[in-house]
Coordinates of C-alpha atoms in Angstrom, one line a residue:
Chain J
M745 CA 26.8 87.7 86.7
R746 CA 25.3 89.2 83.5
Y747 CA 25.5 88.5 79.8
Y748 CA 27.1 91.2 77.7
I749 CA 27.1 92.1 74.1
L750 CA 29.9 94.4 73.4
V751 CA 30.5 96.4 70.2
Y752 CA 33.4 98.7 69.6
D753 CA 34.5 101.4 67.3
V754 CA 38.2 102.0 67.8
N755 CA 40.9 103.8 65.8
E756 CA 42.9 101.3 63.6
K757 CA 46.0 102.0 65.6
R758 CA 44.5 100.5 68.7
V759 CA 42.2 97.9 67.3
V760 CA 44.6 95.0 67.7
K761 CA 45.2 95.8 71.3
V762 CA 41.5 96.1 72.1
H763 CA 40.8 92.8 70.2
R764 CA 43.5 91.0 72.1
L765 CA 42.3 92.2 75.4
L766 CA 38.6 91.3 74.8
R767 CA 39.3 87.8 73.5
R768 CA 40.7 86.9 76.8
Y769 CA 37.4 87.6 78.5
L770 CA 34.6 87.1 75.9
Q771 CA 33.7 85.0 73.0
W772 CA 34.5 86.6 69.7
R773 CA 31.4 86.8 67.4
Q774 CA 32.2 89.2 64.6
R775 CA 34.9 91.6 63.6
S776 CA 34.0 94.1 66.3
V777 CA 31.5 92.2 68.4
F778 CA 32.1 90.1 71.5
E779 CA 29.6 88.3 73.8
G780 CA 29.7 86.4 77.0
Y781 CA 29.0 86.2 80.8
L782 CA 31.0 88.5 83.1
A783 CA 30.9 88.6 86.9
D784 CA 30.9 92.2 88.3
E785 CA 34.6 92.0 89.3
E786 CA 35.5 90.7 85.8
L787 CA 33.6 93.6 84.3
G788 CA 35.4 96.0 86.5
E789 CA 38.8 94.6 85.6
L790 CA 38.0 94.6 81.9
L791 CA 36.8 98.2 82.1
R792 CA 40.0 99.3 83.8
R793 CA 42.2 97.6 81.2
L794 CA 40.1 98.9 78.3
D795 CA 40.4 102.4 79.8
S796 CA 44.1 102.2 79.7
I797 CA 44.2 101.3 76.0
I798 CA 41.6 103.5 74.4
D799 CA 41.8 107.2 73.5
E800 CA 38.6 108.7 74.9
S801 CA 38.5 111.4 72.2
E802 CA 38.0 109.0 69.3
D803 CA 37.3 105.5 70.5
S804 CA 34.1 104.0 72.0
V805 CA 33.0 100.7 73.3
V806 CA 29.4 100.0 74.0
F807 CA 28.2 97.3 76.5
Y808 CA 24.7 95.9 76.2
S809 CA 23.9 94.1 79.4
L810 CA 21.3 91.3 79.7
P811 CA 20.2 89.1 82.5
S812 CA 21.1 85.9 80.5
D813 CA 21.8 84.8 76.9
K814 CA 18.3 83.3 76.9
V815 CA 16.5 86.6 76.6
V816 CA 18.0 87.5 73.3
H817 CA 17.2 85.7 70.1
S818 CA 19.5 86.2 67.1
F819 CA 19.4 85.2 63.5
H820 CA 21.8 86.0 60.7
I821 CA 22.2 86.2 56.9
G822 CA 25.4 85.4 55.2
A823 CA 28.2 83.6 56.9
P824 CA 27.3 82.4 60.4
P825 CA 29.1 84.2 63.2
D826 CA 31.6 82.4 65.4
R827 CA 30.0 80.1 68.0
F828 CA 31.4 79.2 71.3
E829 CA 32.7 75.7 71.1
N830 CA 33.3 73.9 74.4
V831 CA 34.5 70.7 72.8
L832 CA 37.7 70.9 70.9
Chain U
M1251 CA 18.5 68.6 96.1
V1252 CA 19.4 71.6 94.0
L1253 CA 20.8 70.7 90.6
V1254 CA 23.6 73.1 90.0
L1255 CA 26.5 71.2 88.7
R1256 CA 27.4 74.0 86.3
H1257 CA 27.1 77.7 86.3
M1258 CA 27.0 80.3 83.5
K1259 CA 30.5 79.4 82.5
Y1260 CA 31.2 76.3 80.5
P1261 CA 33.5 73.4 81.1
L1262 CA 35.9 73.0 78.1
F1263 CA 36.6 69.6 76.8
I1264 CA 39.7 68.9 74.7
T1265 CA 39.6 65.7 72.7
Q1266 CA 42.7 66.2 70.5
H1267 CA 46.4 66.1 71.4
G1268 CA 48.0 69.5 71.7
E1269 CA 49.4 72.2 74.0
L1270 CA 48.1 75.0 76.1
R1271 CA 50.3 78.0 76.1
R1272 CA 50.4 81.8 76.6
E1273 CA 50.4 84.0 73.6
N1274 CA 50.0 87.8 74.0
N1275 CA 48.8 87.3 77.5
A1276 CA 46.0 85.1 76.3
L1277 CA 45.6 81.3 76.8
V1278 CA 45.9 79.5 73.4
F1279 CA 45.2 75.9 72.6
S1280 CA 47.1 74.6 69.7
G1281 CA 46.1 71.1 68.7
E1282 CA 46.4 68.7 65.9
L1283 CA 43.3 70.1 64.2
V1284 CA 42.6 73.6 65.5
K1285 CA 44.3 76.5 67.1
R1286 CA 42.0 78.6 69.3
V1287 CA 42.3 81.5 71.6
L1288 CA 40.4 80.5 74.7
P1289 CA 38.2 83.2 76.3
L1290 CA 39.1 82.2 79.9
G1291 CA 36.4 84.5 81.2
Q1292 CA 33.8 82.1 79.7
I1293 CA 35.4 78.8 81.0
N1294 CA 35.2 77.4 84.5
E1295 CA 37.2 74.3 84.1
I1296 CA 39.2 72.4 81.4
H1297 CA 39.1 68.7 80.9
C1298 CA 41.9 67.2 78.8
L1299 CA 40.7 63.9 77.4
A1300 CA 43.7 63.6 75.1
R1301 CA 47.4 64.2 75.6
V1302 CA 47.6 67.9 76.3
S1303 CA 50.7 69.6 77.8
L1304 CA 50.8 72.9 79.6
T1305 CA 53.6 75.4 79.4
S1306 CA 54.6 77.4 82.5
G1307 CA 53.1 80.5 80.8
A1308 CA 49.8 78.6 80.6
I1309 CA 50.0 77.6 84.2
D1310 CA 50.5 81.3 85.2
I1311 CA 47.3 82.3 83.4
L1312 CA 45.3 79.4 84.6
S1313 CA 46.2 79.8 88.3
E1314 CA 45.5 83.5 88.1
A1315 CA 42.1 82.9 86.6
G1316 CA 41.5 80.0 89.1
V1317 CA 40.6 77.6 86.4
P1318 CA 41.4 74.0 87.2
V1319 CA 42.7 71.6 84.5
H1320 CA 41.9 67.9 84.8
F1321 CA 43.7 65.2 82.9
Y1322 CA 42.4 61.8 81.7
T1323 CA 44.1 58.9 79.9
T1324 CA 43.0 58.4 76.3
K1325 CA 40.7 55.6 77.7
S1326 CA 39.2 58.3 79.9
D1327 CA 40.3 57.1 83.3
Y1328 CA 41.1 60.0 85.6
K1329 CA 44.8 60.8 85.9
G1330 CA 45.1 64.0 87.9
S1331 CA 44.6 67.7 88.0
F1332 CA 46.3 71.1 88.1
V1333 CA 44.4 73.2 90.6
N1334 CA 45.6 76.4 92.2
D1335 CA 44.6 75.6 95.7
A1336 CA 46.4 78.1 97.9
S1337 CA 44.1 78.6 100.8
P1338 CA 44.2 76.2 103.8
R1339 CA 40.9 74.4 104.5
G1340 CA 41.8 72.5 107.7
K1341 CA 38.5 73.1 109.5
L1342 CA 36.4 72.1 106.5
H1343 CA 38.4 68.9 106.0
L1344 CA 38.2 68.0 109.7
A1345 CA 34.4 68.4 109.6
Q1346 CA 34.2 66.4 106.5
A1347 CA 36.2 63.6 108.1
E1348 CA 34.0 63.8 111.3
H1349 CA 30.9 63.2 109.2
Y1350 CA 32.5 60.1 107.7
L1351 CA 33.6 58.7 111.1
D1352 CA 30.3 59.4 112.9
G1353 CA 28.2 56.4 111.7
E1354 CA 24.9 58.3 112.1
K1355 CA 26.0 61.3 110.2
R1356 CA 27.6 59.3 107.4
L1357 CA 24.4 57.2 107.1
Y1358 CA 22.3 60.3 106.8
I1359 CA 24.4 61.8 104.0
A1360 CA 24.6 58.5 102.1
E1361 CA 20.8 58.1 102.3
E1362 CA 20.3 61.6 100.9
I1363 CA 22.7 60.7 98.0
V1364 CA 20.7 57.6 97.1
K1365 CA 17.5 59.5 97.4
G1366 CA 19.0 62.1 95.0
M1367 CA 19.8 59.3 92.5
Q1368 CA 16.2 58.0 92.8
N1369 CA 14.9 61.5 92.1
T1370 CA 17.0 62.2 89.1
M1371 CA 16.2 58.7 87.7
A1372 CA 12.5 59.3 88.1
F1373 CA 12.8 62.8 86.7
V1374 CA 14.6 61.6 83.6
L1375 CA 12.2 58.7 83.0
S1376 CA 9.2 60.9 83.3
R1377 CA 10.7 63.2 80.7
W1378 CA 10.9 60.1 78.4
G1379 CA 7.2 59.5 79.1
V1380 CA 7.9 56.4 81.3
N1381 CA 6.1 55.9 84.5
P1382 CA 8.8 54.5 86.8
V1383 CA 6.5 52.6 89.2
K1384 CA 9.1 50.0 90.2
L1385 CA 11.8 52.6 90.7
N1386 CA 9.6 54.7 92.9
S1387 CA 8.5 51.7 95.0
V1388 CA 12.1 51.2 96.2
E1389 CA 12.2 52.3 99.8
V1390 CA 15.5 54.2 100.3
S1391 CA 16.5 53.7 103.9
G1392 CA 18.7 51.3 105.7
G1393 CA 20.5 50.5 108.9
S1394 CA 23.9 50.5 107.3
V1395 CA 25.8 51.9 104.3
E1396 CA 26.0 48.4 102.9
E1397 CA 22.2 48.1 103.0
L1398 CA 22.0 51.5 101.1
M1399 CA 24.4 50.2 98.5
G1400 CA 22.0 47.3 98.0
R1401 CA 19.1 49.8 97.5
E1402 CA 21.3 51.7 95.0
A1403 CA 22.0 48.5 93.0
E1404 CA 18.3 47.8 93.0
L1405 CA 17.6 51.3 91.7
W1406 CA 20.1 50.8 88.9
T1407 CA 18.7 47.4 87.9
H1408 CA 15.2 49.1 87.4
F1409 CA 16.7 52.1 85.7
Y1410 CA 18.7 49.9 83.2
R1411 CA 15.5 48.0 82.3
Y1412 CA 13.6 51.2 81.7
F1413 CA 16.5 52.6 79.7
G1414 CA 16.8 49.5 77.6
E1415 CA 13.1 49.8 76.8
A1416 CA 13.4 53.5 75.9
I1417 CA 16.2 52.9 73.4
G1418 CA 14.5 49.7 72.0
V1419 CA 17.2 47.3 73.2
E1420 CA 15.8 44.1 74.7
D1421 CA 17.6 42.8 77.7
F1422 CA 20.0 45.7 77.9
K1423 CA 23.0 44.7 79.9
R1424 CA 25.5 47.0 81.4
T1425 CA 29.1 45.9 80.7
R1426 CA 32.2 47.7 81.8
R1427 CA 35.9 47.2 82.1
P1428 CA 35.7 46.9 79.2
P1429 CA 32.4 48.0 77.7
E1430 CA 31.4 45.3 75.2
D1431 CA 29.0 47.2 72.8
E1432 CA 28.5 50.7 71.5
V1433 CA 25.9 51.7 74.0
N1434 CA 28.1 50.6 76.9
A1435 CA 31.1 52.4 75.3
M1436 CA 29.1 55.7 75.3
I1437 CA 27.9 55.2 78.9
S1438 CA 31.4 54.4 80.2
Y1439 CA 32.9 57.4 78.5
A1440 CA 30.1 59.8 79.6
N1441 CA 30.4 58.4 83.1
A1442 CA 34.1 59.3 83.2
V1443 CA 33.3 62.8 82.1
V1444 CA 30.6 63.2 84.8
Y1445 CA 33.1 61.9 87.3
G1446 CA 35.5 64.6 86.2
L1447 CA 32.8 67.3 86.5
A1448 CA 31.9 66.1 90.0
F1449 CA 35.6 66.0 91.0
S1450 CA 36.0 69.6 89.8
S1451 CA 32.9 70.7 91.7
A1452 CA 34.1 69.0 94.9
V1453 CA 37.6 70.6 94.7
K1454 CA 36.1 74.0 93.9
A1455 CA 33.8 73.8 97.0
G1456 CA 37.0 73.2 99.0
L1457 CA 36.1 69.7 100.0
D1458 CA 38.6 66.8 100.1
P1459 CA 37.6 64.6 97.1
S1460 CA 39.0 61.5 98.8
I1461 CA 36.4 61.4 101.6
G1462 CA 33.0 60.3 100.3
Y1463 CA 30.0 58.9 102.2
L1464 CA 28.2 56.3 100.2
H1465 CA 31.4 55.0 98.7
S1466 CA 33.9 54.0 101.4
V1467 CA 37.3 55.8 101.5
S1468 CA 39.7 53.7 99.4
E1469 CA 43.3 54.0 98.3
R1470 CA 42.5 53.7 94.6
R1471 CA 39.7 56.1 93.8
H1472 CA 38.4 59.5 95.1
S1473 CA 35.1 58.5 96.7
L1474 CA 33.4 61.9 97.0
P1475 CA 33.1 62.5 93.2
L1476 CA 31.9 58.8 92.9
D1477 CA 29.1 59.7 95.3
L1478 CA 28.2 62.9 93.5
A1479 CA 28.5 61.6 90.0
D1480 CA 26.0 58.9 90.6
V1481 CA 23.3 61.5 91.3
F1482 CA 23.8 63.2 88.0
K1483 CA 24.5 60.2 85.7
P1484 CA 20.8 59.6 84.9
L1485 CA 20.5 63.2 83.8
Y1486 CA 23.7 63.8 81.9
V1487 CA 24.8 60.4 80.8
F1488 CA 21.6 58.5 80.0
T1489 CA 19.7 61.3 78.4
T1490 CA 22.7 62.0 76.1
V1491 CA 23.1 58.3 75.2
K1492 CA 19.4 57.9 74.6
A1493 CA 19.3 60.9 72.2
L1494 CA 22.4 59.6 70.3
V1495 CA 20.9 56.2 69.9
T1496 CA 17.2 57.0 69.1
E1497 CA 18.2 59.8 66.7
K1498 CA 20.8 57.4 65.1
K1499 CA 23.5 60.1 65.3
M1500 CA 26.5 57.7 65.7
K1501 CA 28.2 56.0 62.9
K1502 CA 30.4 52.8 62.8
S1503 CA 33.5 55.0 62.5
D1504 CA 32.7 56.7 65.8
F1505 CA 33.8 53.5 67.6
T1506 CA 36.9 51.4 67.7
K1507 CA 37.0 47.7 68.6
K1508 CA 39.8 46.0 70.4
G1509 CA 39.0 42.3 70.9
K1510 CA 35.9 42.2 73.0
A1511 CA 36.2 45.9 74.1
V1512 CA 34.4 48.7 72.3
Y1513 CA 35.6 52.3 72.7
L1514 CA 34.7 55.7 71.2
S1515 CA 36.9 57.2 68.5
R1516 CA 38.0 60.8 68.7
E1517 CA 35.2 61.9 66.5
G1518 CA 32.8 59.8 68.6
K1519 CA 33.9 61.4 71.8
R1520 CA 33.5 64.9 70.3
K1521 CA 29.9 64.0 69.1
L1522 CA 29.0 62.7 72.5
L1523 CA 30.3 65.7 74.4
E1524 CA 28.6 68.1 72.0
E1525 CA 25.3 66.2 72.4
E1526 CA 25.6 66.5 76.2
H1527 CA 26.1 70.2 75.8
E1528 CA 23.0 70.5 73.7
L1529 CA 20.7 69.0 76.4
P1530 CA 17.6 71.2 76.9
F1531 CA 17.9 71.3 80.6
Y1532 CA 21.6 72.0 80.4
D1533 CA 20.7 75.5 79.4
G1534 CA 17.8 75.4 81.8
L1535 CA 20.0 74.7 84.7
R1536 CA 22.4 77.4 83.7
G1537 CA 19.4 79.8 83.5
E1538 CA 18.2 78.8 87.0
A1539 CA 21.6 79.4 88.4
S1540 CA 21.5 83.1 87.6

């Protein structure tokens, strides 16, 4: 299992579809940024599903992979990004 | 004893009434206060500590993802679970029962459980800067499970004394059913949550939760999670409660009183669960699990 930061640049026509797929797997951080842990088989499944939605000639999704969320320190200016809440 | 109660993924706690359902193929919680899409990939189990109903669409998604859902009464007693448990585990369950029926094997496991409790107690106290001499001097061994239960009670007596000193309460007394003060209300609630986590871990490991070793098999309660929860209580429950007390994070309105009994209010429950999630070693353990 690794921690992924995922950013995407997708044509407007498909952006809702991509967003809806990603939010099932990962925590939404900002408009086109998701984060979270994925097991290898989850990553594979996500890649296959993404592949069937995007148009390779104009869309791109970048995965940054990290061993854990502890190795990356982030800070922000402006409104804070969405945090994963595990207590509702 | 390896401390891996949780993995990278988080347990999700729901403390408001609402419904889990499917929307656009995603699991959505819509409650009294918030509506959230739940990133199921990031969640390993769901604990419903309020009245939450599941639609059949939600059950589809949850069973496909293999995420169990546990239900508690609003007073936080365990009610039951939805678990997609399709694979037969006959051999494992027979072996588990054999270890209960064989006195020597049962005693060995029960002893390891009590030793585990003693270790986590000592670990937690040393983190608080307390030297747990009396606790460490308890010899954990016995000729029978009853004798071990006696050692366990002895350990808790020492631990409660040290805990009382750490939070500045003289003569701290544990009361339950019902808890009679704020500190006891927090302990009771957090204990129930740790019981739920232990139950979930046991089920996911494929074990029969009704067969425990230190606690005897009974008709009323699952004894395996009772065994397991005790090992983790010092770590999860008492560190959380101590932090909430010494940092004065709880307000009057976080509790409700009913006669002699004191319970947490909805906001109080949320605060406690969030504090538990913020524990420094909570992240540490998740890191070690990788």
